[in-house]
mmCIF file with all atom_site columns, C-alpha atoms in Angstrom:
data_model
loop_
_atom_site.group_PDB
_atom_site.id
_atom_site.type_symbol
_atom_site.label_atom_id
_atom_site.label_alt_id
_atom_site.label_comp_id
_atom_site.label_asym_id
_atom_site.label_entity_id
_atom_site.label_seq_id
_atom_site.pdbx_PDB_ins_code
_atom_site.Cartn_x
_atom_site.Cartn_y
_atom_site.Cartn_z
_atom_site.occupancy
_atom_site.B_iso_or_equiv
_atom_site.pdbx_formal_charge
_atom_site.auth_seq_id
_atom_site.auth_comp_id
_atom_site.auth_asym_id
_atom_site.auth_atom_id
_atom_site.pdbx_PDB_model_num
ATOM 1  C CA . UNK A 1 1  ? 24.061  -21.042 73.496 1.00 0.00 ? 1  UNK A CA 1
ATOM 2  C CA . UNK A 1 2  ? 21.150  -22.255 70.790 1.00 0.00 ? 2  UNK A CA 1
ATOM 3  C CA . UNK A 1 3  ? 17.933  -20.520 72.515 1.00 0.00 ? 3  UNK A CA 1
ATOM 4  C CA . UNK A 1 4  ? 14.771  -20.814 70.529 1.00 0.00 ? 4  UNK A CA 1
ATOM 5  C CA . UNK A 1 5  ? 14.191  -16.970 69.846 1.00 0.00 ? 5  UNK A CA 1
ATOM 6  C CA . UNK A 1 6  ? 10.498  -16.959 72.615 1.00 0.00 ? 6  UNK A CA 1
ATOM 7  C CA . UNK A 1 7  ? 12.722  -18.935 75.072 1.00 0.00 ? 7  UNK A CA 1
ATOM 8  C CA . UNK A 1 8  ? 15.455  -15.811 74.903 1.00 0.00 ? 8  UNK A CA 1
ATOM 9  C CA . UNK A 1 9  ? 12.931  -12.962 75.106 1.00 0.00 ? 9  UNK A CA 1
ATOM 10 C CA . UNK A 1 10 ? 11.552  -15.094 78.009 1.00 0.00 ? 10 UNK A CA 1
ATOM 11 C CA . UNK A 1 11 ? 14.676  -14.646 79.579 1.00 0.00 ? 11 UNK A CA 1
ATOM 12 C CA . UNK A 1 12 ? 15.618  -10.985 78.676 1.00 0.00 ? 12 UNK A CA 1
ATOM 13 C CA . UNK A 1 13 ? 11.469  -9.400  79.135 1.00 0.00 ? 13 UNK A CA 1
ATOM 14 C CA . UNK A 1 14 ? 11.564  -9.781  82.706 1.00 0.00 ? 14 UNK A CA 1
ATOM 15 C CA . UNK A 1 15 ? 14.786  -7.954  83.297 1.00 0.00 ? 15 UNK A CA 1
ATOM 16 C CA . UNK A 1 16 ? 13.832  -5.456  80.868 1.00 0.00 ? 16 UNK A CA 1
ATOM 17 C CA . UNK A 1 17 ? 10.863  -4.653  82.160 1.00 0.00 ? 17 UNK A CA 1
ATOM 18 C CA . UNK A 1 18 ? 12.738  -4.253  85.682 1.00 0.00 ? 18 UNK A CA 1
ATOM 19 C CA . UNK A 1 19 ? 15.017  -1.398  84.149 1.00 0.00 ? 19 UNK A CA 1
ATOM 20 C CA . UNK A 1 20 ? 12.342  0.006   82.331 1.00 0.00 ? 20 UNK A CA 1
ATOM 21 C CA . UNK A 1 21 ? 10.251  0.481   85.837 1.00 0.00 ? 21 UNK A CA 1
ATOM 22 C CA . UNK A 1 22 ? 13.363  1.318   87.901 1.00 0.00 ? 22 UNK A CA 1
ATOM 23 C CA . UNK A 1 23 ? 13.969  4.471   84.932 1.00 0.00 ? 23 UNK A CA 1
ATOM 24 C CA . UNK A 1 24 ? 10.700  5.592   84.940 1.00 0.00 ? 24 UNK A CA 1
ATOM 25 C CA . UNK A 1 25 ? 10.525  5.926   88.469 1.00 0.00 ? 25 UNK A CA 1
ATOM 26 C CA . UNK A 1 26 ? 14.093  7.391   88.594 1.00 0.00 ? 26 UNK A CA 1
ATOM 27 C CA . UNK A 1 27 ? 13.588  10.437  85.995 1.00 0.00 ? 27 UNK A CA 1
ATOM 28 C CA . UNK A 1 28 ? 9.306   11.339  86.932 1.00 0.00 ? 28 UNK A CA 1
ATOM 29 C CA . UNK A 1 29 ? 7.488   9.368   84.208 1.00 0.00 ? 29 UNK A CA 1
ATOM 30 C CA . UNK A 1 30 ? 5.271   7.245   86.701 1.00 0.00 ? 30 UNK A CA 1
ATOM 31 C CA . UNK A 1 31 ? 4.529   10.540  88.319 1.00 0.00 ? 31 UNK A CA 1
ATOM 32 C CA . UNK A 1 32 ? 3.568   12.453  85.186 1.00 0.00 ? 32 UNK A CA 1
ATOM 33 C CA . UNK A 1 33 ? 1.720   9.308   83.832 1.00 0.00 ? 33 UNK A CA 1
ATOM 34 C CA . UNK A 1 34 ? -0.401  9.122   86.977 1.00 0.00 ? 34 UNK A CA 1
ATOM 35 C CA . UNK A 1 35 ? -1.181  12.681  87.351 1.00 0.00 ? 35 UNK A CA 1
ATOM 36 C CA . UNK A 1 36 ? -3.047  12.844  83.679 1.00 0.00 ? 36 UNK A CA 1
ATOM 37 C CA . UNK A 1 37 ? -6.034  10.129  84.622 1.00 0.00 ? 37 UNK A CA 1
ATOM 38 C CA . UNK A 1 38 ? -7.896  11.377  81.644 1.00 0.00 ? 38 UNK A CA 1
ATOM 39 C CA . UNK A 1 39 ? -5.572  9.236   78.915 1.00 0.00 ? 39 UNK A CA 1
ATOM 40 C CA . UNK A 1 40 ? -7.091  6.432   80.399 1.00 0.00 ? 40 UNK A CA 1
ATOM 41 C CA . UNK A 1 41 ? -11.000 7.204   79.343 1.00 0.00 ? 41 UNK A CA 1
ATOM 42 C CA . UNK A 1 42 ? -10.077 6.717   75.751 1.00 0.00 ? 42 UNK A CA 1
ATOM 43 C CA . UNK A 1 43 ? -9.419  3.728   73.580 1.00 0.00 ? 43 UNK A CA 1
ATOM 44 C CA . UNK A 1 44 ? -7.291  4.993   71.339 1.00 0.00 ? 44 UNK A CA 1
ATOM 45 C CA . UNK A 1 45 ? -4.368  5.741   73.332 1.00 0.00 ? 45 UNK A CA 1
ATOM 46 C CA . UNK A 1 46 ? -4.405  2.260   74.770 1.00 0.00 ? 46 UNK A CA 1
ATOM 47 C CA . UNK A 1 47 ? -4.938  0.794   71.149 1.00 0.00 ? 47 UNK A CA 1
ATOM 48 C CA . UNK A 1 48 ? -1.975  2.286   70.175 1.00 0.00 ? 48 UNK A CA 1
ATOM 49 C CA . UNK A 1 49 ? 0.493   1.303   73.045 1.00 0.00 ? 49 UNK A CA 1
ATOM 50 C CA . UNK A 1 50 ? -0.803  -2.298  72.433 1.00 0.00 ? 50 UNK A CA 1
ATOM 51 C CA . UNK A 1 51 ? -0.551  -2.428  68.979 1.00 0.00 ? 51 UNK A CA 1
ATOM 52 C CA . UNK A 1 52 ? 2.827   -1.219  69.463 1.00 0.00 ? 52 UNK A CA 1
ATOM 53 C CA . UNK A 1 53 ? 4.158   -3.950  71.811 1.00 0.00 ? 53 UNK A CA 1
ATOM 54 C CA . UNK A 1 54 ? 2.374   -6.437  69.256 1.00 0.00 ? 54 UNK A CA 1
ATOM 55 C CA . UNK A 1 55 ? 4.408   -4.866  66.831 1.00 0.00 ? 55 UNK A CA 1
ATOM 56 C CA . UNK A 1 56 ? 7.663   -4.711  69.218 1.00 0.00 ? 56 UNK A CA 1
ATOM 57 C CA . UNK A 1 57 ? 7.047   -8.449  69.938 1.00 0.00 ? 57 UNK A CA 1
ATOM 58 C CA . UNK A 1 58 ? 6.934   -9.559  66.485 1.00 0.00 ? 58 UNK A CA 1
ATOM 59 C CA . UNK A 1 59 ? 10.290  -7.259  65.058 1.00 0.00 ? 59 UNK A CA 1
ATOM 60 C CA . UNK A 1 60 ? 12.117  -9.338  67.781 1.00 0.00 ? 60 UNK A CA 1
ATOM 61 C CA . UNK A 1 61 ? 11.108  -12.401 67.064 1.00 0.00 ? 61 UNK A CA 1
ATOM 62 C CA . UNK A 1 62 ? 12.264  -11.647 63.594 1.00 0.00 ? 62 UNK A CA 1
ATOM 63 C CA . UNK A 1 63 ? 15.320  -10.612 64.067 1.00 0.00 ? 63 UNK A CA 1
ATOM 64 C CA . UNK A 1 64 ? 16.158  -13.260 66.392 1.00 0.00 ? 64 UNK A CA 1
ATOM 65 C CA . UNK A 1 65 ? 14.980  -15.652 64.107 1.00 0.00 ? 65 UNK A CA 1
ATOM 66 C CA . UNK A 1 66 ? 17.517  -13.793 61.493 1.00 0.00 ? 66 UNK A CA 1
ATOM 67 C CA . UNK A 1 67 ? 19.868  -13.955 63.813 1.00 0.00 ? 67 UNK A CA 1
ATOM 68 C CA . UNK A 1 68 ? 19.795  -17.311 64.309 1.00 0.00 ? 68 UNK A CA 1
ATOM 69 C CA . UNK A 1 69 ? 19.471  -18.239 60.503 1.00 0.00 ? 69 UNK A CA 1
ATOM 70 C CA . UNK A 1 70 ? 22.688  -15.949 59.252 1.00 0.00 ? 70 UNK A CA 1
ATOM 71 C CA . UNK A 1 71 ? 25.901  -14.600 60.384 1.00 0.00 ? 71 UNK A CA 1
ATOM 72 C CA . UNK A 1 72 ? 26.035  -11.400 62.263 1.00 0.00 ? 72 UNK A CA 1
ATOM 73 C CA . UNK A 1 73 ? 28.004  -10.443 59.548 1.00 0.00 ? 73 UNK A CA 1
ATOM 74 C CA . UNK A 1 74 ? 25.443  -10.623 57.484 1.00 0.00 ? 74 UNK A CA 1
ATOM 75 C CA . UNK A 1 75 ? 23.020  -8.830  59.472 1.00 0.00 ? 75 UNK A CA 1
ATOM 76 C CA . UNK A 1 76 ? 25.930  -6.036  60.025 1.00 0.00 ? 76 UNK A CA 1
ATOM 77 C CA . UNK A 1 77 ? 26.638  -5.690  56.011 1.00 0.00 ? 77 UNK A CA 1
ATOM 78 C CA . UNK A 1 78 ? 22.197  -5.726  55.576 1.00 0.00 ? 78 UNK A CA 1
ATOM 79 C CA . UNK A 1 79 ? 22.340  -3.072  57.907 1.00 0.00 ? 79 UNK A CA 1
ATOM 80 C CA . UNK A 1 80 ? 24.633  -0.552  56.396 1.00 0.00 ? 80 UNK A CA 1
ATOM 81 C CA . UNK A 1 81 ? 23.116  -1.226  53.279 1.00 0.00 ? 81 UNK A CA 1
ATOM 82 C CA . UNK A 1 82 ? 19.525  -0.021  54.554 1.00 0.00 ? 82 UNK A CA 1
ATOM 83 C CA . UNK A 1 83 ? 21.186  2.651   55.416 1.00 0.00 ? 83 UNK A CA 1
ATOM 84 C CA . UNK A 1 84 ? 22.918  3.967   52.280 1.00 0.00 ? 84 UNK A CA 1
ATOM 85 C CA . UNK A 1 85 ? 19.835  3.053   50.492 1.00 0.00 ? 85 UNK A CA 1
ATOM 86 C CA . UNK A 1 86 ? 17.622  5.115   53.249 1.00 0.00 ? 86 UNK A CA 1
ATOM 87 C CA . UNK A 1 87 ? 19.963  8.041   52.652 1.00 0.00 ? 87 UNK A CA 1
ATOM 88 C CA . UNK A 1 88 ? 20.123  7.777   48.700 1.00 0.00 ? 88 UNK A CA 1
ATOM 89 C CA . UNK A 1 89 ? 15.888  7.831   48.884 1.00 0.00 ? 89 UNK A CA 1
ATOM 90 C CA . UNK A 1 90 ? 15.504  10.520  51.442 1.00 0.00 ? 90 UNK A CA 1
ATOM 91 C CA . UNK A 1 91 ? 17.884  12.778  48.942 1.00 0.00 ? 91 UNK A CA 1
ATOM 92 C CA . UNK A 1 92 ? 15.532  12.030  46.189 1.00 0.00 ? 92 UNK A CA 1
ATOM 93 C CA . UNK A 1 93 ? 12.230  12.159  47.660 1.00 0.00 ? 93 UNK A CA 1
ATOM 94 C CA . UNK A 1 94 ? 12.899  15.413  49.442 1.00 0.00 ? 94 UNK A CA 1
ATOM 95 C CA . UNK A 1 95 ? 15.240  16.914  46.695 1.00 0.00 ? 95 UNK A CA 1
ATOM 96 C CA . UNK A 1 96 ? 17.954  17.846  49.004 1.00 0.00 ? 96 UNK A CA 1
ATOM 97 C CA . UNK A 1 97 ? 21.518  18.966  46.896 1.00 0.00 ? 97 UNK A CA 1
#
């Protein structure tokens, strides 16, 4: 199936976002959200959660676009190389034995 990478999160978002409500409601968080009115008297908190689905919205588009311009092997070799090179920094930056 060749999807154009909006066309798929098109597809997927509104499903998503079902699951995400359903959860929320399931384990308190609408209830806990709700009961704090004062987070919403402030810009900054709703700057951030913006930003951050800006943010979300663009990694996905990325790496849909990657997917659809490699292999997942590719992707799947990329990835465990991040994360060998992640590891070999941390040790080095923070100076663990």
């Amino acid at each position: 199936l060749k999807l154009h990478p909006v066309d798929l999160l098109g597809h997927m978002a509104p499903l998503a976002m079902i699951q995400c409500i359903v959860l929320s409601f399931l384990t308190g968080e609408i209830n806990s959200i709700a009961s704090r009115p004062e987070l919403y008297t402030d810009a900054y908190p709703m700057t951030v959660v913006i930003l951050s689905g800006i943010l979300s919205f663009s990694l996905n588009i990325c790496s849909l676009m990657a997917n659809k311009m490699t292999s997942p092997l590719t992707l799947c070799i990329a990835a465990n190389v991040k994360q060998v090179l992640m590891i070999a920094i941390s040790t080095l930056v923070f100076a663990t034995p």
